PDB file of C-alpha atoms and ligand atoms in Angstrom:
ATOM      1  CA  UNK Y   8     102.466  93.443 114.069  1.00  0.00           C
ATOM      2  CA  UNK Y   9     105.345  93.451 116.516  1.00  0.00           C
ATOM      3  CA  UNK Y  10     104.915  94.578 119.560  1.00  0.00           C
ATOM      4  CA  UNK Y  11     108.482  96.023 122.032  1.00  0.00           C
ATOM      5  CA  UNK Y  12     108.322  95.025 125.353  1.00  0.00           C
ATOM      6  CA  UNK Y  13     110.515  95.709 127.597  1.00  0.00           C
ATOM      7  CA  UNK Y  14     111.796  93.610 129.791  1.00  0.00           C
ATOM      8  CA  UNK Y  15     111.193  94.641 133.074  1.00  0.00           C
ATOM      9  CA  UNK Y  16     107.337  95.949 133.045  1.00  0.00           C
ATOM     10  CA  UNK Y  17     106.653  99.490 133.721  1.00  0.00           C
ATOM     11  CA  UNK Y  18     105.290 100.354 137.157  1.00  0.00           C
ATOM     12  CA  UNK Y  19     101.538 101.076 136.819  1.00  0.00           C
ATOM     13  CA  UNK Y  20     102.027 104.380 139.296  1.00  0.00           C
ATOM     14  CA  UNK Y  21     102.156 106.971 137.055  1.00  0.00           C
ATOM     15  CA  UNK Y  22     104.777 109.273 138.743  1.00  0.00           C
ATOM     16  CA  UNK Y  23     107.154 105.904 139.432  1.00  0.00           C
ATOM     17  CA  UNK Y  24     106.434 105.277 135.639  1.00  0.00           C
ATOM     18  CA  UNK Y  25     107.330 108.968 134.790  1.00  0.00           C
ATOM     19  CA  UNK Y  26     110.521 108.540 137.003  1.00  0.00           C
ATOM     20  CA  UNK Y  27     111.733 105.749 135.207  1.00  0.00           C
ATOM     21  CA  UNK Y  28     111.058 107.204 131.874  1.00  0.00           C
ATOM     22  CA  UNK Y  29     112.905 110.092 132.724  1.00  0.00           C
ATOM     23  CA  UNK Y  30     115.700 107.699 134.361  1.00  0.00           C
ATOM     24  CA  UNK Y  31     116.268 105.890 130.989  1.00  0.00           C
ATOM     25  CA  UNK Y  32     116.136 109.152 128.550  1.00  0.00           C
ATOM     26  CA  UNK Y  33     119.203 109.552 130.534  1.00  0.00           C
ATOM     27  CA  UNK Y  34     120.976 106.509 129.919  1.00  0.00           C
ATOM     28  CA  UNK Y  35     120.189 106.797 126.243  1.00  0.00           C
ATOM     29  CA  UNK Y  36     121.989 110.123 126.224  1.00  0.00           C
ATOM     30  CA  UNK Y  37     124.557 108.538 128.003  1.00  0.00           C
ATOM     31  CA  UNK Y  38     124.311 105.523 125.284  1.00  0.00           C
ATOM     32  CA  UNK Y  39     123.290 103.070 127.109  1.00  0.00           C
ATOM     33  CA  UNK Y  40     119.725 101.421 125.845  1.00  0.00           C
ATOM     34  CA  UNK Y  41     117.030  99.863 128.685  1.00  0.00           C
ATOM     35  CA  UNK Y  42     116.360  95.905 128.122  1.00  0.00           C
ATOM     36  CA  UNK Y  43     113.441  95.152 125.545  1.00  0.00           C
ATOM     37  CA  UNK Y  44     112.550  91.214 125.123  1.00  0.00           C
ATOM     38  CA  UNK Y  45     111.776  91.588 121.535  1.00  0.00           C
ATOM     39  CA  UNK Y  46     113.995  90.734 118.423  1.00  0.00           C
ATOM     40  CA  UNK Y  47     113.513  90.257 114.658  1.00  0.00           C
ATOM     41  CA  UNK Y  48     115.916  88.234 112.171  1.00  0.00           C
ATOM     42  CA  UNK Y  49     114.917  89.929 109.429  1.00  0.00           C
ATOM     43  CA  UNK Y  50     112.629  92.455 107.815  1.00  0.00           C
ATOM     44  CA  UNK Y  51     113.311  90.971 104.158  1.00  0.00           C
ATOM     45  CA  UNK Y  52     109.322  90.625 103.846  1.00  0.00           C
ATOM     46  CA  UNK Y  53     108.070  94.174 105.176  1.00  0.00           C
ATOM     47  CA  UNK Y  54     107.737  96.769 102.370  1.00  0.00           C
ATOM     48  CA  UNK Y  55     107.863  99.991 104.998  1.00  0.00           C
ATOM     49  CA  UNK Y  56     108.491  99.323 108.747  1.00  0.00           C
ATOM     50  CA  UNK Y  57     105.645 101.539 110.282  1.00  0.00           C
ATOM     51  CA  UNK Y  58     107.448 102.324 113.736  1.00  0.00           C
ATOM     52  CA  UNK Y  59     104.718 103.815 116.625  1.00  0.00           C
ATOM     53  CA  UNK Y  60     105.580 105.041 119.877  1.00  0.00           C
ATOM     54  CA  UNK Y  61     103.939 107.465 122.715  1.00  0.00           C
ATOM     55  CA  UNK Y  62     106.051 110.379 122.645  1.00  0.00           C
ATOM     56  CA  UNK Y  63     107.993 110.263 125.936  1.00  0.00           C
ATOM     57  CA  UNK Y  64     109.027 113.893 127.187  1.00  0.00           C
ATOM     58  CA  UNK Y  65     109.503 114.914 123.475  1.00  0.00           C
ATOM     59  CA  UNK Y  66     111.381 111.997 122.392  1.00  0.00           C
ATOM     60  CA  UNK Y  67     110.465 108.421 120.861  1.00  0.00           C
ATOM     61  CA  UNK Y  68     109.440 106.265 124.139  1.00  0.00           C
ATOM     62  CA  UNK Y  69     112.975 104.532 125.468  1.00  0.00           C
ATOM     63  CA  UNK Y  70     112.224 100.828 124.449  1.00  0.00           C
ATOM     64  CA  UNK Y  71     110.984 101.771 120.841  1.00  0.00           C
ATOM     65  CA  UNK Y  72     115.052 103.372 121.091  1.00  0.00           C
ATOM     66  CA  UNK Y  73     116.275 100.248 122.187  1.00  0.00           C
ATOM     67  CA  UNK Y  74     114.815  97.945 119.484  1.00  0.00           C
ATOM     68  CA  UNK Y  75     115.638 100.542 117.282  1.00  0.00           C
ATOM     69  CA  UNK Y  76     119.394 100.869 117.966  1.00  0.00           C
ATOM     70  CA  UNK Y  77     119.470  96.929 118.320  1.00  0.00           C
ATOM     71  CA  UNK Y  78     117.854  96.571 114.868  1.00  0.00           C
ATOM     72  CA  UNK Y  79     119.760  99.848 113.290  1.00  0.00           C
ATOM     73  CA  UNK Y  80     121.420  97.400 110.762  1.00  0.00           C
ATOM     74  CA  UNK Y  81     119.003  95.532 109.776  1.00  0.00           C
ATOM     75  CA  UNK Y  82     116.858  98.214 109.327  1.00  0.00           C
ATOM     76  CA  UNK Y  83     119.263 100.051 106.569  1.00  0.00           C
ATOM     77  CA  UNK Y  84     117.768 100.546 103.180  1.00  0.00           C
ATOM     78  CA  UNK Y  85     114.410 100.099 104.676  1.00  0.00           C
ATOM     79  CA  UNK Y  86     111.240 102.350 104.288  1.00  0.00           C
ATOM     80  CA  UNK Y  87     110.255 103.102 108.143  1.00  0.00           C
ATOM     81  CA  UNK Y  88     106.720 105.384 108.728  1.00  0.00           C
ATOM     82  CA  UNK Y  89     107.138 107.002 112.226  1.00  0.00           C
ATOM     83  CA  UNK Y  90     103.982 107.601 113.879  1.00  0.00           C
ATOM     84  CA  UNK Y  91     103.037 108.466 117.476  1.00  0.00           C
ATOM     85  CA  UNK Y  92     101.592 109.408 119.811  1.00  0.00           C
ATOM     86  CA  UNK Y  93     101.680 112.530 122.410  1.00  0.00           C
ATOM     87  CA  UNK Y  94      99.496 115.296 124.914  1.00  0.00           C
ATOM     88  CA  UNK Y  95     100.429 117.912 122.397  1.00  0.00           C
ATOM     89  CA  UNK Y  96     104.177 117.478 121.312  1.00  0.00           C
ATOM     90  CA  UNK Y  97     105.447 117.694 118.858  1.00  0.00           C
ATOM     91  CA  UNK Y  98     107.108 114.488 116.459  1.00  0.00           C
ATOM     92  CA  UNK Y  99     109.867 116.689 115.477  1.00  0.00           C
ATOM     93  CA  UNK Y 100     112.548 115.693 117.925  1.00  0.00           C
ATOM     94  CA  UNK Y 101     111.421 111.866 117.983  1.00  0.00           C
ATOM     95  CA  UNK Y 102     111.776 111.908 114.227  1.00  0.00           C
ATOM     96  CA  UNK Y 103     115.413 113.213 114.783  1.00  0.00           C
ATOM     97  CA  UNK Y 104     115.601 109.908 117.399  1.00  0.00           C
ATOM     98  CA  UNK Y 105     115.247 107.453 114.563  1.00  0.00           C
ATOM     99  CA  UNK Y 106     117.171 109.602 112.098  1.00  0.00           C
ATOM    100  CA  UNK Y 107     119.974 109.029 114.633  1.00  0.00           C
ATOM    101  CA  UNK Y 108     119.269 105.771 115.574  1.00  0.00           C
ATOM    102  CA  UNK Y 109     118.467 104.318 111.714  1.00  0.00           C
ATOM    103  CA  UNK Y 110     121.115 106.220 109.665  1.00  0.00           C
ATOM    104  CA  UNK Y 111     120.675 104.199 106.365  1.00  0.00           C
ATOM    105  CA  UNK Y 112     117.218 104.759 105.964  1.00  0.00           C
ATOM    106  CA  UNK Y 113     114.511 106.576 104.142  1.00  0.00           C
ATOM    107  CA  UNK Y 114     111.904 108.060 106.453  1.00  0.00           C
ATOM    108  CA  UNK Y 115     108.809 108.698 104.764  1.00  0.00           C
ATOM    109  CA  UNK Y 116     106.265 111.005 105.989  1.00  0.00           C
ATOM    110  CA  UNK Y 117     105.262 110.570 109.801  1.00  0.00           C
ATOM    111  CA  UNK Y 118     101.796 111.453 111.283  1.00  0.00           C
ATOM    112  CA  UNK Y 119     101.089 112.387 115.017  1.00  0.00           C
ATOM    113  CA  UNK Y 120      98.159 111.835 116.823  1.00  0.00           C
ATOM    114  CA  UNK Y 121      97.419 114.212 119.794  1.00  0.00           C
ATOM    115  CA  UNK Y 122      95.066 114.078 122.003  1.00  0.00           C
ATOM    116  CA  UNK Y 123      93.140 117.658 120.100  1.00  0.00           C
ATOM    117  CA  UNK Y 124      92.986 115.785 116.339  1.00  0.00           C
ATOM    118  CA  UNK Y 125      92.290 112.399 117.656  1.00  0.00           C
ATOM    119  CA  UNK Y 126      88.679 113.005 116.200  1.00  0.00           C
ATOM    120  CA  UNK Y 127      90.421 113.950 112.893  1.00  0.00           C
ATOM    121  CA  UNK Y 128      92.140 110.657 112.516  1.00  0.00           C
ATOM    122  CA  UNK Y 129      89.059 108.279 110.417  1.00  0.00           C
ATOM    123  CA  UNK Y 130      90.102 110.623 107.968  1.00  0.00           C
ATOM    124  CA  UNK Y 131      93.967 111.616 108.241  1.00  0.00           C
ATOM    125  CA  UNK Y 132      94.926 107.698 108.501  1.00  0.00           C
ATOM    126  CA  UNK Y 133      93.849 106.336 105.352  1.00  0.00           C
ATOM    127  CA  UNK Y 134      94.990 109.625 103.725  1.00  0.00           C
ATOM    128  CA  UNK Y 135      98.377 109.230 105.303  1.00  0.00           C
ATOM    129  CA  UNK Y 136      98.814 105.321 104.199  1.00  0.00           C
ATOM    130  CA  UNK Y 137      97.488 106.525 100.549  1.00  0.00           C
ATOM    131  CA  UNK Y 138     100.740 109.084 100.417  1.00  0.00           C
ATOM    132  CA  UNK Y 139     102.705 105.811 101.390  1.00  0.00           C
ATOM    133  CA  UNK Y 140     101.019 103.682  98.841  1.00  0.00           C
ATOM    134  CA  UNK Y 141      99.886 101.514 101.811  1.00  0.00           C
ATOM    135  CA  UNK Y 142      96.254 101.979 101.766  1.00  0.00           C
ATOM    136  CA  UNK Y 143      94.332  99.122 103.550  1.00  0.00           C
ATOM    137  CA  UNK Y 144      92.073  98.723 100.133  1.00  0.00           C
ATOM    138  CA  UNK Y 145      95.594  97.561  98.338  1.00  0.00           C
ATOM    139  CA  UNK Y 146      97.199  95.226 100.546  1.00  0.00           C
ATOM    140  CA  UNK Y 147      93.787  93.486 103.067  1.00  0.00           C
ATOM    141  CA  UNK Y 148      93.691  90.695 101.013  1.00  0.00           C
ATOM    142  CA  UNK Y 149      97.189  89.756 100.708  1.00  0.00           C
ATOM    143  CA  UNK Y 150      97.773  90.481 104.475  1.00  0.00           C
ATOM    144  CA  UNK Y 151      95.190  87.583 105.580  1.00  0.00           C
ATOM    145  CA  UNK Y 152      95.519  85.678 102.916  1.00  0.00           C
ATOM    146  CA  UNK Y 153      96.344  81.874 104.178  1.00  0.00           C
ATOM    147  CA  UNK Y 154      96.048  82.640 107.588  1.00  0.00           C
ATOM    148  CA  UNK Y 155      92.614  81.733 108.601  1.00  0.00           C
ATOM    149  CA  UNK Y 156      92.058  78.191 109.760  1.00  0.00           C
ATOM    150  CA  UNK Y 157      89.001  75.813 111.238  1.00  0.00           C
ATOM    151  CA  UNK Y 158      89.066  74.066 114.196  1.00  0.00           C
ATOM    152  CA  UNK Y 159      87.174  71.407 114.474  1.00  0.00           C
ATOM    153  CA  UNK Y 160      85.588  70.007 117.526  1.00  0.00           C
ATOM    154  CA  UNK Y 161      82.945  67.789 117.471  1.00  0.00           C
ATOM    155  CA  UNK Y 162      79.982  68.856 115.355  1.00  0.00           C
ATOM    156  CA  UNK Y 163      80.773  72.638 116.056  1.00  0.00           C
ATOM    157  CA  UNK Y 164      83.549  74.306 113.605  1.00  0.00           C
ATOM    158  CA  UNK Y 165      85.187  78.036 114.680  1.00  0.00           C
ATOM    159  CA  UNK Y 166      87.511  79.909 113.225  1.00  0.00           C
ATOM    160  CA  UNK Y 167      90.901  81.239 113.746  1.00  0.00           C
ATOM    161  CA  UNK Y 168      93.276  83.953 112.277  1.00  0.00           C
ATOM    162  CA  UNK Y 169      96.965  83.338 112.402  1.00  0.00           C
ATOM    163  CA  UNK Y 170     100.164  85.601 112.825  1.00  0.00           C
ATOM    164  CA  UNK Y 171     102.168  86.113 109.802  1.00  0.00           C
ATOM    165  CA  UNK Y 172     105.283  85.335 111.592  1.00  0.00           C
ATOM    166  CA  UNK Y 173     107.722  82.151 111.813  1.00  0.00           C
ATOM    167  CA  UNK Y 174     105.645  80.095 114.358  1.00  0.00           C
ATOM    168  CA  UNK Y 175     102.595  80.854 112.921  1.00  0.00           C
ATOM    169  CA  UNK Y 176     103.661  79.627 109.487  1.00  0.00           C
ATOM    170  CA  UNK Y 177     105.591  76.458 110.946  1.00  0.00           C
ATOM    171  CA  UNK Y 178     101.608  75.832 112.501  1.00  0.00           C
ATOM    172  CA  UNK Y 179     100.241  76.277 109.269  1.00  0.00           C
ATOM    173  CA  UNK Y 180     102.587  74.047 107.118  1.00  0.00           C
ATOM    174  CA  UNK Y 181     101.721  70.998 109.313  1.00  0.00           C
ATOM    175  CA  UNK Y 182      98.030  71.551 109.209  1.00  0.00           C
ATOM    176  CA  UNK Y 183      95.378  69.530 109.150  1.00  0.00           C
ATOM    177  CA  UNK Y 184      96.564  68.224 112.427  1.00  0.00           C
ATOM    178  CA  UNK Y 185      94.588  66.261 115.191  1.00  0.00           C
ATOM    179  CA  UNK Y 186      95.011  66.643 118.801  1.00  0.00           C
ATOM    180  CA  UNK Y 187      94.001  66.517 122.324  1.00  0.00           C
ATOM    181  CA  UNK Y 188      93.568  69.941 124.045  1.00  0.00           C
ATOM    182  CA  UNK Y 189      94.407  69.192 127.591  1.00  0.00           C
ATOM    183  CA  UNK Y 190      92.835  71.823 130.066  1.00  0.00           C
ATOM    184  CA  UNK Y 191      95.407  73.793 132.391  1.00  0.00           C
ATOM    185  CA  UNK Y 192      94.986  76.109 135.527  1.00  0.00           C
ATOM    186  CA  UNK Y 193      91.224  75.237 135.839  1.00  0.00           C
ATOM    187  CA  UNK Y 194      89.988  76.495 132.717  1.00  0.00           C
ATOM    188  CA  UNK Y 195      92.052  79.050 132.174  1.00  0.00           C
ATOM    189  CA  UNK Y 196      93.956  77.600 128.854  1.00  0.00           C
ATOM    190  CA  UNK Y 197      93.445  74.356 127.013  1.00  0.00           C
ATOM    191  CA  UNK Y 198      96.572  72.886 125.703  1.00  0.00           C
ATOM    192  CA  UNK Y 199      99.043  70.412 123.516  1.00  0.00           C
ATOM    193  CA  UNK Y 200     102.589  69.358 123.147  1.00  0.00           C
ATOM    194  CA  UNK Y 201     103.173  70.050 119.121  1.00  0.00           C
ATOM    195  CA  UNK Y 202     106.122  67.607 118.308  1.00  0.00           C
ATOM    196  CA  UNK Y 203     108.892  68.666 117.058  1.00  0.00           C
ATOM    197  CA  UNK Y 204     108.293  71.972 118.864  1.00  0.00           C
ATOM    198  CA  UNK Y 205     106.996  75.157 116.467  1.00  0.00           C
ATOM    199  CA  UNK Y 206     109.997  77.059 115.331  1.00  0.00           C
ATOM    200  CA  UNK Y 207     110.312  80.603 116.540  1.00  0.00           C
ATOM    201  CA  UNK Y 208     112.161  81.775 113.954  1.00  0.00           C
ATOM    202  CA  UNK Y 209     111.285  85.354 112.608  1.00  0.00           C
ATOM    203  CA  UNK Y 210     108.844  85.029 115.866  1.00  0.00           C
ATOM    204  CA  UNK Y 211     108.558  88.167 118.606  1.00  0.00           C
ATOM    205  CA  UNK Y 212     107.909  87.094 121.840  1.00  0.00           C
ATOM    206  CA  UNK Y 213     106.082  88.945 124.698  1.00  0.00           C
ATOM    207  CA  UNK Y 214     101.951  88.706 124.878  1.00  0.00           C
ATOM    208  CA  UNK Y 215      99.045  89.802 127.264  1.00  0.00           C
ATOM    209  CA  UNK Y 216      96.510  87.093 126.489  1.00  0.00           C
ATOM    210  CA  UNK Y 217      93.070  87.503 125.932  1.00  0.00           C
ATOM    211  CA  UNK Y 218      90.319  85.446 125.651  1.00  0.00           C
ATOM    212  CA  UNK Y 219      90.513  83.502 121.941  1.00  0.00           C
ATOM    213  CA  UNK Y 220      94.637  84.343 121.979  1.00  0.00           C
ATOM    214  CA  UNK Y 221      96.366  80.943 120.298  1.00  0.00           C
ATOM    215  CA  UNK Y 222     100.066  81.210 122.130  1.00  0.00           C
ATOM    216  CA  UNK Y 223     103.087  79.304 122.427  1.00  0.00           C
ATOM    217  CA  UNK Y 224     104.756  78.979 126.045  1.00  0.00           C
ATOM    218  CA  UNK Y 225     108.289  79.213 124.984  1.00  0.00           C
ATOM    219  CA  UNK Y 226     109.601  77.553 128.123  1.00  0.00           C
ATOM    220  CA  UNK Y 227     107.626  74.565 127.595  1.00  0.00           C
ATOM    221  CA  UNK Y 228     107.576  74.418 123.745  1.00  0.00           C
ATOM    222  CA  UNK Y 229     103.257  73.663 124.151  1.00  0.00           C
ATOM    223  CA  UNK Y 230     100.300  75.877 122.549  1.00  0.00           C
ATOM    224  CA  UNK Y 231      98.087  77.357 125.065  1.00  0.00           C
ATOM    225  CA  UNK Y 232      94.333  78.541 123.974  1.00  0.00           C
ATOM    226  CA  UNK Y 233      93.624  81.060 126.275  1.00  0.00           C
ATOM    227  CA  UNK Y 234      89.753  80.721 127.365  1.00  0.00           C
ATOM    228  CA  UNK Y 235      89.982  83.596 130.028  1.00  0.00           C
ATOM    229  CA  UNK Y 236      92.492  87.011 130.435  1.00  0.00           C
ATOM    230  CA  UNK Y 237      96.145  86.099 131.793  1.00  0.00           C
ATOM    231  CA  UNK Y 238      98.906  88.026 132.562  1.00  0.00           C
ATOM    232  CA  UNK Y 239     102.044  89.425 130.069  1.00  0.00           C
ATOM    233  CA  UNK Y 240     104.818  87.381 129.546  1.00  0.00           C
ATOM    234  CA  UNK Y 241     107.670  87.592 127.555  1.00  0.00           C
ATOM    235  CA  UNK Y 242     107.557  84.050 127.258  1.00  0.00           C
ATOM    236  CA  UNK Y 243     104.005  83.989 125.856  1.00  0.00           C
ATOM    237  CA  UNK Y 244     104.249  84.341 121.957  1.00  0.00           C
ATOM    238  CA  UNK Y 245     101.519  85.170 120.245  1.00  0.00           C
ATOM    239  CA  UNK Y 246     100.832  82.666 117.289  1.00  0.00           C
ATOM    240  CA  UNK Y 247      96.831  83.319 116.343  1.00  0.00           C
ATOM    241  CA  UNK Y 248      93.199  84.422 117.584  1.00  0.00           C
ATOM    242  CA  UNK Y 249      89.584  82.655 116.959  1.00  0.00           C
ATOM    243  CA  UNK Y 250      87.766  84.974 115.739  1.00  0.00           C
ATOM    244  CA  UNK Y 251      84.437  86.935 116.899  1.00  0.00           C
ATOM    245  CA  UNK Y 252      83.452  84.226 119.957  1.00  0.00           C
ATOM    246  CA  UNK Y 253      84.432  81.075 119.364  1.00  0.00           C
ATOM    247  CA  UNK Y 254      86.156  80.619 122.323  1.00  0.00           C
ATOM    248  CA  UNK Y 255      83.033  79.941 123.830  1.00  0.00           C
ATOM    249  CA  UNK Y 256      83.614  76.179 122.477  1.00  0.00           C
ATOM    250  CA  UNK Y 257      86.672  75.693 124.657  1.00  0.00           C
ATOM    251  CA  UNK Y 258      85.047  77.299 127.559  1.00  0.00           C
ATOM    252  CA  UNK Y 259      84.647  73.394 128.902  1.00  0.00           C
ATOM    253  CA  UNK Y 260      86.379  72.298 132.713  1.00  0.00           C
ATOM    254  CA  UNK Y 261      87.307  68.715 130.347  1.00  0.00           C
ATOM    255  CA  UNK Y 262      89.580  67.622 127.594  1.00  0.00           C
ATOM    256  CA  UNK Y 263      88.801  68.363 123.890  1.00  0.00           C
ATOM    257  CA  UNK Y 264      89.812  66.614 120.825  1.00  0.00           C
ATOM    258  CA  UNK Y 265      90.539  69.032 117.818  1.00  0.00           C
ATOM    259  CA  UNK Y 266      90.744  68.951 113.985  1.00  0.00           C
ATOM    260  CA  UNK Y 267      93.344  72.072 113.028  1.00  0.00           C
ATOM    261  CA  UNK Y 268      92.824  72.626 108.765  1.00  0.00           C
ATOM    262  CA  UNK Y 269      93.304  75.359 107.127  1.00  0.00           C
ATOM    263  CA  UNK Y 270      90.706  77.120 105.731  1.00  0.00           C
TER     264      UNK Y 270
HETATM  265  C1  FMN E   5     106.865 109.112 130.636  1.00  0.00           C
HETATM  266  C2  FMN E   5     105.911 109.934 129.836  1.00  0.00           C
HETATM  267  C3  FMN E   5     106.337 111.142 129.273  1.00  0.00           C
HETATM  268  C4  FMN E   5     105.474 111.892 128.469  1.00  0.00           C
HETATM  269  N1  FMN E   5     105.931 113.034 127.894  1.00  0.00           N
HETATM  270  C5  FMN E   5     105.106 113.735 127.050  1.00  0.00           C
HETATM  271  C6  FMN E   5     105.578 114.909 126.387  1.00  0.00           C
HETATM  272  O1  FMN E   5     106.721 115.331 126.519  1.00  0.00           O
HETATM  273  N2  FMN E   5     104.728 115.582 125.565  1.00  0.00           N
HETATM  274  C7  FMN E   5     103.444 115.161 125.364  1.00  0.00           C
HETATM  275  O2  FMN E   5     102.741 115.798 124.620  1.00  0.00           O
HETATM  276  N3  FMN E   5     102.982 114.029 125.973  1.00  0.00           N
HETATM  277  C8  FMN E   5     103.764 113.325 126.814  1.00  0.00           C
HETATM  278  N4  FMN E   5     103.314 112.198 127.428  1.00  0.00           N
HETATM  279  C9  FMN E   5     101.964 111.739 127.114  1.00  0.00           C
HETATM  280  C10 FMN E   5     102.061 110.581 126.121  1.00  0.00           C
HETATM  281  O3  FMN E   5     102.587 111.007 124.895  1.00  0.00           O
HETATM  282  C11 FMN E   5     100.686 109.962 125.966  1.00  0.00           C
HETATM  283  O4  FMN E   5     100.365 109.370 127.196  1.00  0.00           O
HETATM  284  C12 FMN E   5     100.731 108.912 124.928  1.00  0.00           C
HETATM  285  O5  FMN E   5     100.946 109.446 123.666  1.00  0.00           O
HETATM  286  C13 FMN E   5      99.436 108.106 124.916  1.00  0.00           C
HETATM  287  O6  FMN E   5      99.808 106.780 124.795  1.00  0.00           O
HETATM  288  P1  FMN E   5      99.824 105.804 126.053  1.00  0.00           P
HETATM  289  O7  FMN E   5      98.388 105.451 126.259  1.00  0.00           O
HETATM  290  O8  FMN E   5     100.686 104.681 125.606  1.00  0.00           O
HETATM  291  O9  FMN E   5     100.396 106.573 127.226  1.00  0.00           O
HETATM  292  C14 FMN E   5     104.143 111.465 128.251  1.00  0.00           C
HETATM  293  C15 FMN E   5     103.716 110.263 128.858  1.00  0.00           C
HETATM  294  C16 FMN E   5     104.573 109.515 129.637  1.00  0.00           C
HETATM  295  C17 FMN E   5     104.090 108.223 130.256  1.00  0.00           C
END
């Protein structure tokens, strides 16, 4: 999953947030897009591009139209799924967005979620990705498959569950690997210098971390474990998670050495 972020945060007051919204709707119609941080090279390897916004005063939220009209060639000949979000709107007018924005494409069947048939949506989902032959039943296994790892530390053994993207895979190939996880900002992360540095190809960047989140700090070129909640950056990229609570082993003020094999 990709997520668009764009690069200057939204304001957490609502009515600043609503402003600014409203501000960049504008530009759009005037054709100019707001700054998102996050690119793709390619989307050779995705079947359908499922595309989800909120639905921003009727129309797709302004950075999903940025990435978008910065991926519109890339995205031609693709399958994209629109779903989204809204109070009560509407998709009708967002779905005319991306026809606008995505010429070349074939839009399959979109599904909205408002707030009145959230309660509906255990059901409509699964019926929805059925239409699209995209059912979780037929694809779960091939989805995961080869991303789970062990990590090793000491007698105790946890478990992880990569990113399918181009980091994530560069990690992978040069597993098993041994190292040193240093501890940084008092607990906070615990992390190493992979060299040559991961390749970010086919990577998008931009991450809140949570506890268990396995990131690369793009500035530095290191891994960071995150053992406690940090902050976004768009220089945080998101390359795995250890599963259920295994970050509990890392949760250690010292330095740990580390066995990375693949499962
Ligand atoms: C800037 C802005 C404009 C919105 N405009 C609409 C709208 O026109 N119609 C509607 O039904 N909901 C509207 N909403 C509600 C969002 O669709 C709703 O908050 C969203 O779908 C839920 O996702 P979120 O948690 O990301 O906000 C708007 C929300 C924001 C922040």
């Amino acid at each position: 999953m990709i997520e668009v972020v764009p690069e200057t945060p939204y304001d957490n007051d609502y009515n600043s947030m609503l402003e600014r919204a409203r501000e960049e709707l504008a530009a759009i119609g005037q054709g100019t897009y707001p700054a998102i941080a996050t690119s793709m090279e390619s989307f050779e390897d995705y079947d359908i591009v499922f595309v989800g916004y909120p639905v921003w005063y009727g129309h797709m939220a302004t950075p999903m139209q940025s990435f978008l009209h910065s991926h519109a060639d890339l995205l031609a000949g693709k399958r994209i799924a629109l779903f989204a979000s809204s109070g009560s709107s509407l998709i009708s007018t967002s779905e005319r967005d991306a026809a606008s924005l995505v010429p070349d494409t074939t839009f399959e069947e979109s599904l909205l979620l408002t707030s009145s048939t959230l309660d509906d949506m255990e059901n409509r989902i699964p019926v929805w990705l059925e239409g699209l032959g995209a059912s979780r039943e037929d694809n779960q296994e091939d989805a995961t498959e080869g991303l789970g790892i062990n990590i090793i530390a000491g007698d105790q053994t946890v478990t992880a569950t990569m990113e399918d993207n181009g980091a994530a895979r560069d990690f992978l190939a040069r597993l098993p690997l041994e190292v040193t996880l240093e501890d940084y900002n008092n607990g906070t992360e615990k992390i190493f210098y992979p060299d040559p540095e991961l390749s970010l190809d086919d990577t998008p960047r931009g991450c809140t971390p949570v506890p268990g989140d396995i990131t690369i700090y793009e500035p530095w070129g290191n891994v960071a474990i995150f053992c406690r909640d940090w902050s976004q950056s768009n220089s945080l990229i998101k390359i795995g998670h250890i599963d259920d609570n295994g970050i509990e082993t890392f949760n250690v003020p010292d330095d740990i050495t580390v066995r990375f094999e693949k499962q």
